[in-house]
GROMACS .gro file of C-alpha atoms in nm:
model
  395
    1THR     CA    1  -0.472   0.468   2.512
    2GLU     CA    2  -0.648   0.210   2.296
    3VAL     CA    3  -0.839   0.280   1.978
    4TYR     CA    4  -1.087   0.010   1.876
    5PHE     CA    5  -1.311   0.017   1.569
    6LEU     CA    6  -1.500  -0.298   1.481
    7ARG     CA    7  -1.760  -0.190   1.223
    8SER     CA    8  -1.673  -0.273   0.862
    9TYR     CA    9  -1.792  -0.086   0.557
   10PRO     CA   10  -2.128  -0.200   0.416
   11CYS     CA   11  -2.117  -0.363   0.074
   12GLY     CA   12  -2.269  -0.064  -0.104
   13PHE     CA   13  -2.047   0.192   0.067
   14ASN     CA   14  -1.785   0.206  -0.206
   15GLN     CA   15  -2.052   0.246  -0.474
   16ASP     CA   16  -2.198   0.545  -0.287
   17VAL     CA   17  -1.851   0.697  -0.266
   18GLN     CA   18  -1.799   0.654  -0.641
   19ILE     CA   19  -2.135   0.820  -0.715
   20ALA     CA   20  -2.046   1.113  -0.487
   21LYS     CA   21  -1.704   1.149  -0.654
   22ARG     CA   22  -1.862   1.147  -0.999
   23ASP     CA   23  -2.112   1.415  -0.896
   24PHE     CA   24  -1.832   1.624  -0.745
   25HIS     CA   25  -1.619   1.608  -1.061
   26ARG     CA   26  -1.923   1.697  -1.271
   27VAL     CA   27  -1.981   2.011  -1.062
   28VAL     CA   28  -1.611   2.105  -1.086
   29ARG     CA   29  -1.610   2.065  -1.466
   30ARG     CA   30  -1.924   2.277  -1.495
   31ALA     CA   31  -1.770   2.551  -1.277
   32LYS     CA   32  -1.446   2.553  -1.480
   33ARG     CA   33  -1.636   2.572  -1.807
   34GLN     CA   34  -1.843   2.863  -1.680
   35TYR     CA   35  -1.530   3.040  -1.552
   36TRP     CA   36  -1.364   3.027  -1.895
   37ARG     CA   37  -1.679   3.141  -2.072
   38ASN     CA   38  -1.706   3.443  -1.841
   39LEU     CA   39  -1.336   3.518  -1.888
   40ILE     CA   40  -1.362   3.512  -2.267
   41ASP     CA   41  -1.681   3.720  -2.267
   42ASN     CA   42  -1.501   3.992  -2.069
   43PHE     CA   43  -1.195   4.024  -2.296
   44SER     CA   44  -1.142   4.395  -2.367
   45SER     CA   45  -0.792   4.403  -2.520
   46SER     CA   46  -0.558   4.198  -2.736
   47SER     CA   47  -0.322   4.151  -2.441
   48ALA     CA   48  -0.596   3.963  -2.255
   49VAL     CA   49  -0.635   3.729  -2.551
   50PHE     CA   50  -0.261   3.655  -2.564
   51LYS     CA   51  -0.259   3.597  -2.188
   52ALA     CA   52  -0.535   3.337  -2.221
   53VAL     CA   53  -0.343   3.167  -2.502
   54ARG     CA   54  -0.035   3.140  -2.278
   55TRP     CA   55  -0.249   2.979  -2.006
   56LEU     CA   56  -0.377   2.717  -2.248
   57LYS     CA   57  -0.043   2.648  -2.413
   58SER     CA   58   0.090   2.301  -2.336
   59PRO     CA   59   0.413   2.305  -2.131
   60GLY     CA   60   0.546   2.020  -2.345
   61ALA     CA   61   0.657   1.671  -2.254
   62PHE     CA   62   0.827   1.624  -1.918
   63GLN     CA   63   1.190   1.515  -1.953
   64PRO     CA   64   1.341   1.377  -1.631
   65PRO     CA   65   1.712   1.431  -1.569
   66PRO     CA   66   1.970   1.148  -1.591
   67LEU     CA   67   1.943   0.889  -1.314
   68GLN     CA   68   2.232   0.830  -1.076
   69VAL     CA   69   2.269   0.500  -0.888
   70ASP     CA   70   2.585   0.427  -0.687
   71ASN     CA   71   2.790   0.687  -0.877
   72VAL     CA   72   2.679   0.546  -1.213
   73VAL     CA   73   2.481   0.782  -1.438
   74TYR     CA   74   2.210   0.646  -1.668
   75GLU     CA   75   2.089   0.869  -1.951
   76THR     CA   76   1.880   0.667  -2.198
   77GLN     CA   77   1.523   0.576  -2.109
   78MET     CA   78   1.591   0.202  -2.132
   79ASP     CA   79   1.897   0.228  -1.907
   80LYS     CA   80   1.702   0.434  -1.655
   81ALA     CA   81   1.411   0.188  -1.664
   82ASN     CA   82   1.641  -0.109  -1.594
   83ALA     CA   83   1.826   0.082  -1.321
   84LEU     CA   84   1.499   0.178  -1.151
   85ARG     CA   85   1.379  -0.180  -1.169
   86GLN     CA   86   1.695  -0.303  -0.998
   87ALA     CA   87   1.689  -0.025  -0.736
   88THR     CA   88   1.319  -0.050  -0.644
   89LEU     CA   89   1.200  -0.401  -0.729
   90GLU     CA   90   1.513  -0.608  -0.677
   91ARG     CA   91   1.649  -0.469  -0.351
   92ARG     CA   92   1.603  -0.809  -0.187
   93THR     CA   93   1.658  -1.160  -0.320
   94ALA     CA   94   1.546  -1.508  -0.220
   95GLU     CA   95   1.870  -1.538  -0.022
   96ASP     CA   96   1.731  -1.286   0.229
   97ASP     CA   97   1.427  -1.507   0.293
   98ILE     CA   98   1.396  -1.799   0.534
   99ALA     CA   99   1.422  -2.148   0.385
  100ASN     CA  100   1.104  -2.302   0.526
  101ALA     CA  101   0.773  -2.127   0.593
  102TRP     CA  102   0.602  -2.439   0.725
  103THR     CA  103   0.791  -2.508   1.045
  104PRO     CA  104   0.560  -2.603   1.337
  105VAL     CA  105   0.392  -2.304   1.505
  106SER     CA  106   0.171  -2.262   1.810
  107PRO     CA  107  -0.059  -1.962   1.753
  108SER     CA  108  -0.243  -1.826   2.056
  109ARG     CA  109  -0.574  -1.858   1.870
  110LEU     CA  110  -0.717  -1.971   1.535
  111ILE     CA  111  -0.885  -1.698   1.333
  112PRO     CA  112  -1.212  -1.794   1.159
  113PHE     CA  113  -1.182  -1.721   0.787
  114SER     CA  114  -1.423  -1.905   0.559
  115PRO     CA  115  -1.320  -1.981   0.199
  116ARG     CA  116  -1.683  -1.952   0.091
  117VAL     CA  117  -1.762  -1.658  -0.139
  118SER     CA  118  -2.111  -1.526  -0.210
  119LEU     CA  119  -2.214  -1.383  -0.546
  120ASP     CA  120  -2.283  -1.043  -0.385
  121GLU     CA  121  -1.937  -1.036  -0.225
  122ALA     CA  122  -1.765  -1.125  -0.553
  123GLN     CA  123  -1.967  -0.859  -0.737
  124CYS     CA  124  -1.898  -0.593  -0.474
  125ALA     CA  125  -1.523  -0.660  -0.486
  126THR     CA  126  -1.492  -0.683  -0.863
  127ILE     CA  127  -1.723  -0.434  -1.035
  128GLN     CA  128  -1.852  -0.199  -0.765
  129THR     CA  129  -1.531  -0.001  -0.765
  130GLY     CA  130  -1.360   0.272  -0.960
  131ASN     CA  131  -1.259   0.210  -1.320
  132THR     CA  132  -0.893   0.154  -1.240
  133SER     CA  133  -0.625   0.108  -1.504
  134PRO     CA  134  -0.626  -0.247  -1.645
  135GLY     CA  135  -0.332  -0.483  -1.649
  136SER     CA  136  -0.167  -0.652  -1.944
  137ASP     CA  137  -0.494  -0.826  -2.036
  138ASN     CA  138  -0.655  -0.483  -2.107
  139ILE     CA  139  -0.982  -0.596  -1.944
  140THR     CA  140  -1.136  -0.292  -1.775
  141VAL     CA  141  -1.385  -0.269  -1.489
  142ASN     CA  142  -1.639  -0.122  -1.732
  143LEU     CA  143  -1.611  -0.434  -1.947
  144LEU     CA  144  -1.654  -0.661  -1.645
  145GLN     CA  145  -1.962  -0.462  -1.544
  146ALA     CA  146  -2.112  -0.501  -1.891
  147VAL     CA  147  -2.079  -0.882  -1.892
  148TRP     CA  148  -2.123  -0.952  -1.521
  149HIS     CA  149  -2.468  -1.105  -1.573
  150ILE     CA  150  -2.294  -1.371  -1.782
  151ILE     CA  151  -1.967  -1.425  -1.594
  152GLY     CA  152  -2.069  -1.344  -1.235
  153THR     CA  153  -2.137  -1.703  -1.126
  154HIS     CA  154  -1.815  -1.827  -1.286
  155VAL     CA  155  -1.612  -1.551  -1.119
  156ARG     CA  156  -1.762  -1.640  -0.781
  157ARG     CA  157  -1.662  -2.005  -0.829
  158LEU     CA  158  -1.314  -1.899  -0.938
  159PHE     CA  159  -1.263  -1.682  -0.629
  160GLU     CA  160  -1.392  -1.953  -0.397
  161GLY     CA  161  -1.174  -2.215  -0.564
  162CYS     CA  162  -0.865  -1.994  -0.535
  163LEU     CA  163  -0.924  -1.940  -0.164
  164SER     CA  164  -0.999  -2.305  -0.091
  165ALA     CA  165  -0.693  -2.429  -0.280
  166GLY     CA  166  -0.464  -2.148  -0.163
  167HIS     CA  167  -0.380  -2.054  -0.520
  168HIS     CA  168  -0.344  -1.724  -0.708
  169PRO     CA  169  -0.367  -1.772  -1.088
  170LYS     CA  170  -0.059  -1.691  -1.293
  171PRO     CA  171  -0.233  -1.439  -1.528
  172PHE     CA  172  -0.316  -1.230  -1.219
  173LYS     CA  173   0.054  -1.213  -1.126
  174GLU     CA  174   0.175  -1.042  -1.443
  175ALA     CA  175   0.220  -0.667  -1.400
  176GLU     CA  176   0.327  -0.361  -1.588
  177VAL     CA  177   0.511  -0.142  -1.338
  178VAL     CA  178   0.485   0.228  -1.415
  179MET     CA  179   0.755   0.449  -1.263
  180ILE     CA  180   0.591   0.765  -1.129
  181ALA     CA  181   0.776   1.057  -0.971
  182LYS     CA  182   0.679   1.098  -0.606
  183PRO     CA  183   0.493   1.423  -0.529
  184GLY     CA  184   0.717   1.698  -0.397
  185ARG     CA  185   1.040   1.525  -0.495
  186ARG     CA  186   1.284   1.775  -0.645
  187ASP     CA  187   1.588   1.556  -0.712
  188LEU     CA  188   1.467   1.307  -0.973
  189THR     CA  189   1.821   1.175  -1.021
  190GLU     CA  190   1.769   0.951  -0.715
  191PRO     CA  191   1.586   0.616  -0.748
  192ARG     CA  192   1.402   0.691  -0.422
  193ALA     CA  193   1.226   0.979  -0.596
  194TRP     CA  194   1.033   0.728  -0.807
  195ARG     CA  195   0.740   0.510  -0.702
  196PRO     CA  196   0.675   0.177  -0.882
  197ILE     CA  197   0.299   0.135  -0.940
  198SER     CA  198   0.186  -0.207  -1.065
  199LEU     CA  199  -0.094  -0.222  -1.321
  200LEU     CA  200  -0.266  -0.555  -1.256
  201SER     CA  201  -0.559  -0.751  -1.394
  202CYS     CA  202  -0.889  -0.593  -1.283
  203LEU     CA  203  -1.037  -0.941  -1.238
  204GLY     CA  204  -0.740  -1.044  -1.025
  205LYS     CA  205  -0.775  -0.725  -0.821
  206GLY     CA  206  -1.134  -0.830  -0.750
  207LEU     CA  207  -1.007  -1.142  -0.574
  208GLU     CA  208  -0.735  -0.944  -0.397
  209ARG     CA  209  -0.985  -0.679  -0.287
  210LEU     CA  210  -1.222  -0.943  -0.150
  211ILE     CA  211  -0.945  -1.104   0.056
  212ALA     CA  212  -0.811  -0.763   0.166
  213ARG     CA  213  -1.150  -0.657   0.305
  214ARG     CA  214  -1.188  -0.982   0.496
  215LEU     CA  215  -0.834  -0.965   0.631
  216ALA     CA  216  -0.871  -0.605   0.744
  217TRP     CA  217  -1.198  -0.670   0.925
  218ALA     CA  218  -1.075  -0.990   1.094
  219ALA     CA  219  -0.741  -0.831   1.190
  220VAL     CA  220  -0.927  -0.561   1.383
  221TYR     CA  221  -1.205  -0.779   1.523
  222TYR     CA  222  -0.972  -1.051   1.653
  223SER     CA  223  -0.706  -0.801   1.770
  224VAL     CA  224  -0.436  -0.938   1.542
  225LEU     CA  225  -0.302  -0.588   1.486
  226HIS     CA  226  -0.207  -0.337   1.752
  227PRO     CA  227  -0.500  -0.108   1.844
  228GLN     CA  228  -0.284   0.193   1.754
  229GLN     CA  229  -0.185   0.055   1.414
  230ALA     CA  230  -0.376   0.203   1.118
  231GLY     CA  231  -0.374   0.228   0.742
  232ALA     CA  232  -0.579  -0.004   0.515
  233LEU     CA  233  -0.806  -0.081   0.812
  234PRO     CA  234  -1.179  -0.004   0.841
  235LYS     CA  235  -1.268   0.299   1.056
  236ARG     CA  236  -0.910   0.373   1.161
  237SER     CA  237  -0.740   0.686   1.036
  238ALA     CA  238  -0.436   0.905   1.088
  239THR     CA  239  -0.663   1.147   1.275
  240ASP     CA  240  -0.744   0.873   1.528
  241LEU     CA  241  -0.374   0.808   1.585
  242VAL     CA  242  -0.291   1.176   1.627
  243THR     CA  243  -0.578   1.211   1.875
  244ALA     CA  244  -0.453   0.915   2.079
  245LEU     CA  245  -0.094   1.043   2.067
  246ILE     CA  246  -0.188   1.395   2.177
  247HIS     CA  247  -0.398   1.251   2.460
  248ASP     CA  248  -0.104   1.047   2.590
  249ILE     CA  249   0.134   1.343   2.566
  250GLU     CA  250  -0.107   1.577   2.744
  251GLU     CA  251  -0.164   1.314   3.012
  252ALA     CA  252   0.213   1.288   3.063
  253PHE     CA  253   0.246   1.666   3.090
  254ALA     CA  254  -0.039   1.674   3.343
  255ARG     CA  255   0.164   1.435   3.560
  256LYS     CA  256   0.471   1.662   3.525
  257LYS     CA  257   0.648   1.406   3.307
  258VAL     CA  258   0.875   1.447   3.004
  259ALA     CA  259   0.768   1.301   2.667
  260THR     CA  260   1.001   1.215   2.378
  261LEU     CA  261   0.873   1.103   2.039
  262VAL     CA  262   1.076   0.913   1.777
  263THR     CA  263   0.947   0.848   1.425
  264MET     CA  264   1.080   0.577   1.194
  265ASP     CA  265   1.001   0.478   0.836
  266VAL     CA  266   1.038   0.134   0.677
  267GLN     CA  267   1.265   0.177   0.376
  268GLY     CA  268   1.110   0.043   0.058
  269ALA     CA  269   0.809  -0.093   0.250
  270PHE     CA  270   0.623  -0.324   0.008
  271ASP     CA  271   0.939  -0.406  -0.188
  272THR     CA  272   1.108  -0.564   0.117
  273VAL     CA  273   0.837  -0.820   0.203
  274MET     CA  274   0.955  -1.178   0.147
  275ARG     CA  275   0.728  -1.470   0.070
  276ASN     CA  276   0.830  -1.736   0.324
  277ARG     CA  277   0.857  -1.483   0.606
  278LEU     CA  278   0.505  -1.357   0.528
  279VAL     CA  279   0.360  -1.710   0.515
  280LEU     CA  280   0.520  -1.797   0.849
  281ARG     CA  281   0.398  -1.471   1.003
  282LEU     CA  282   0.038  -1.542   0.898
  283ARG     CA  283   0.056  -1.894   1.042
  284GLU     CA  284   0.201  -1.761   1.369
  285GLN     CA  285  -0.087  -1.514   1.392
  286GLY     CA  286  -0.345  -1.793   1.359
  287TRP     CA  287  -0.473  -1.750   1.004
  288PRO     CA  288  -0.588  -2.070   0.827
  289ASP     CA  289  -0.328  -2.265   0.632
  290TYR     CA  290  -0.514  -2.225   0.303
  291LEU     CA  291  -0.499  -1.846   0.344
  292ALA     CA  292  -0.126  -1.864   0.417
  293ARG     CA  293  -0.084  -2.082   0.107
  294TRP     CA  294  -0.276  -1.827  -0.099
  295ALA     CA  295  -0.045  -1.549   0.027
  296GLY     CA  296   0.256  -1.761  -0.070
  297SER     CA  297   0.108  -1.825  -0.413
  298PHE     CA  298   0.025  -1.455  -0.450
  299MET     CA  299   0.392  -1.366  -0.395
  300SER     CA  300   0.552  -1.647  -0.598
  301GLY     CA  301   0.592  -1.661  -0.973
  302ARG     CA  302   0.537  -1.289  -1.021
  303SER     CA  303   0.674  -1.113  -1.327
  304ALA     CA  304   0.682  -0.751  -1.437
  305ARG     CA  305   0.782  -0.523  -1.718
  306VAL     CA  306   0.878  -0.166  -1.632
  307ARG     CA  307   0.737   0.138  -1.810
  308TYR     CA  308   0.945   0.454  -1.785
  309GLN     CA  309   0.820   0.745  -1.993
  310ASP     CA  310   0.774   0.595  -2.343
  311THR     CA  311   0.998   0.293  -2.285
  312VAL     CA  312   0.889  -0.055  -2.172
  313THR     CA  313   1.138  -0.322  -2.064
  314PRO     CA  314   1.091  -0.694  -2.137
  315SER     CA  315   0.901  -0.889  -1.871
  316SER     CA  316   1.117  -1.075  -1.619
  317PRO     CA  317   1.059  -1.258  -1.286
  318LEU     CA  318   1.040  -1.090  -0.945
  319GLN     CA  319   1.181  -1.270  -0.642
  320CYS     CA  320   1.017  -1.079  -0.359
  321GLY     CA  321   0.802  -0.781  -0.270
  322LEU     CA  322   0.433  -0.697  -0.264
  323PRO     CA  323   0.305  -0.513  -0.573
  324GLN     CA  324   0.216  -0.148  -0.515
  325GLY     CA  325  -0.124  -0.117  -0.677
  326SER     CA  326  -0.271  -0.440  -0.542
  327PRO     CA  327  -0.564  -0.394  -0.299
  328VAL     CA  328  -0.429  -0.668  -0.071
  329SER     CA  329  -0.070  -0.542  -0.040
  330PRO     CA  330  -0.135  -0.277   0.232
  331ILE     CA  331  -0.303  -0.517   0.477
  332LEU     CA  332  -0.046  -0.791   0.411
  333PHE     CA  333   0.230  -0.539   0.485
  334LEU     CA  334   0.062  -0.443   0.814
  335LEU     CA  335   0.042  -0.810   0.914
  336TYR     CA  336   0.405  -0.863   0.808
  337THR     CA  337   0.532  -0.580   1.031
  338GLU     CA  338   0.287  -0.641   1.319
  339PRO     CA  339   0.559  -0.763   1.562
  340ILE     CA  340   0.714  -0.413   1.558
  341TYR     CA  341   0.427  -0.289   1.772
  342ARG     CA  342   0.473  -0.561   2.035
  343LEU     CA  343   0.832  -0.462   2.114
  344GLY     CA  344   0.926  -0.280   2.433
  345ASN     CA  345   0.634  -0.076   2.563
  346PRO     CA  346   0.351  -0.156   2.317
  347TRP     CA  347   0.122   0.122   2.441
  348GLY     CA  348   0.376   0.384   2.343
  349ARG     CA  349   0.377   0.276   1.978
  350PHE     CA  350   0.174   0.424   1.694
  351GLY     CA  351   0.179   0.319   1.331
  352TYR     CA  352   0.028   0.424   1.002
  353ALA     CA  353   0.120   0.206   0.702
  354ASP     CA  354   0.504   0.208   0.694
  355ASP     CA  355   0.546   0.495   0.943
  356THR     CA  356   0.604   0.423   1.312
  357ALA     CA  357   0.612   0.656   1.613
  358ILE     CA  358   0.746   0.559   1.956
  359LEU     CA  359   0.650   0.766   2.261
  360SER     CA  360   0.873   0.752   2.568
  361VAL     CA  361   0.757   0.907   2.897
  362GLY     CA  362   0.981   0.962   3.199
  363ASP     CA  363   1.092   1.204   3.468
  364THR     CA  364   1.381   1.369   3.281
  365VAL     CA  365   1.497   1.437   2.927
  366ASP     CA  366   1.799   1.213   2.981
  367GLU     CA  367   1.573   0.927   3.088
  368THR     CA  368   1.336   0.956   2.791
  369THR     CA  369   1.628   0.999   2.550
  370ALA     CA  370   1.781   0.676   2.677
  371MET     CA  371   1.445   0.502   2.644
  372ALA     CA  372   1.406   0.631   2.288
  373SER     CA  373   1.757   0.518   2.194
  374SER     CA  374   1.685   0.174   2.335
  375SER     CA  375   1.362   0.153   2.134
  376ILE     CA  376   1.544   0.248   1.814
  377ALA     CA  377   1.811  -0.014   1.875
  378GLU     CA  378   1.542  -0.275   1.941
  379MET     CA  379   1.365  -0.185   1.615
  380VAL     CA  380   1.690  -0.204   1.417
  381ARG     CA  381   1.770  -0.547   1.567
  382TRP     CA  382   1.423  -0.674   1.476
  383GLY     CA  383   1.464  -0.535   1.125
  384ALA     CA  384   1.802  -0.703   1.078
  385ALA     CA  385   1.656  -1.037   1.187
  386ASN     CA  386   1.352  -1.001   0.959
  387GLY     CA  387   1.501  -0.847   0.646
  388VAL     CA  388   1.350  -0.502   0.710
  389SER     CA  389   1.554  -0.182   0.704
  390PHE     CA  390   1.460   0.164   0.829
  391ASP     CA  391   1.530   0.489   0.647
  392PRO     CA  392   1.782   0.690   0.856
  393LYS     CA  393   1.689   1.010   0.669
  394LYS     CA  394   1.333   0.983   0.798
  395THR     CA  395   1.421   0.895   1.159
   0.00000   0.00000   0.00000
């Protein structure tokens, strides 16, 4: 089963989505306000008043438990912030990377990717988006919108120059990483229960968003990514993958076959991506050298300070990893892990972001189990050779 979607989002699509979201939230606020007014108007006893007061009473500040890493317990906020930084952002070092990203390659095709940037494209990527949290420069999207008529032409030239030269400016690579508890996680003593979200420059995210949209469209159009690989791609969704998977399983059952499904999860995902390996991967896939250089520049010289509750650590360099919170990180991660979906039987592989499913079809359970075990071993070998590990708890 192949799933192909070639149409990209129109430039004004995101603006329409933002308008619809704003209208939706306005209706929700109005409904909540009316609900409380009706509730108060219908109070008939003092107990009802006290009940409403309890509803409105603040639960107080959230206090996470002590953090435990490798049998060491961290109790102060600063100690926990530094421990989380080491556990989530420093899992890999430059020693895990390859030495040279510019060895000769022979890509099967060269992907057209112009460095030219139009004013409309720069505007669409920079200010026609949600008012996301600013980075350390404190420049918001609202501020950029207010002065766009003055800075728009200069921003366009900046973006085009960055693409042409393969350079990502240093101010765009400084981040404040906020540690946020993952939804549904009960045991907050584990580092894996926390997600590091990078707050980056809104202007820098405009450049990253522009490149991400182009990469996603070209990756689909030129079949760089597997047709059953989704996440951060236009017009591909988890629903599409489930539909394709169910179709293949039902087709196997119709032929009186046995189907076995294995799911695997890349451990750490963005944090495990290494610069030279990513640059080499892009060159092998046929992307222009200036784009590969930009990706290398995007990943080099990064620095971050970690915010945990009310505590902020000093800024220090990062050696590897894509920043969670950057618009371009998801598509770069998909391109980085693209070879996974070419292993073994490619048509039995399905992927969404860092989650992978492998479907094995055969005549008996023993046969499909052996096929699944072989696929897992093949994935683990590829991961060991490429600095990627899989989470055994999610396999």
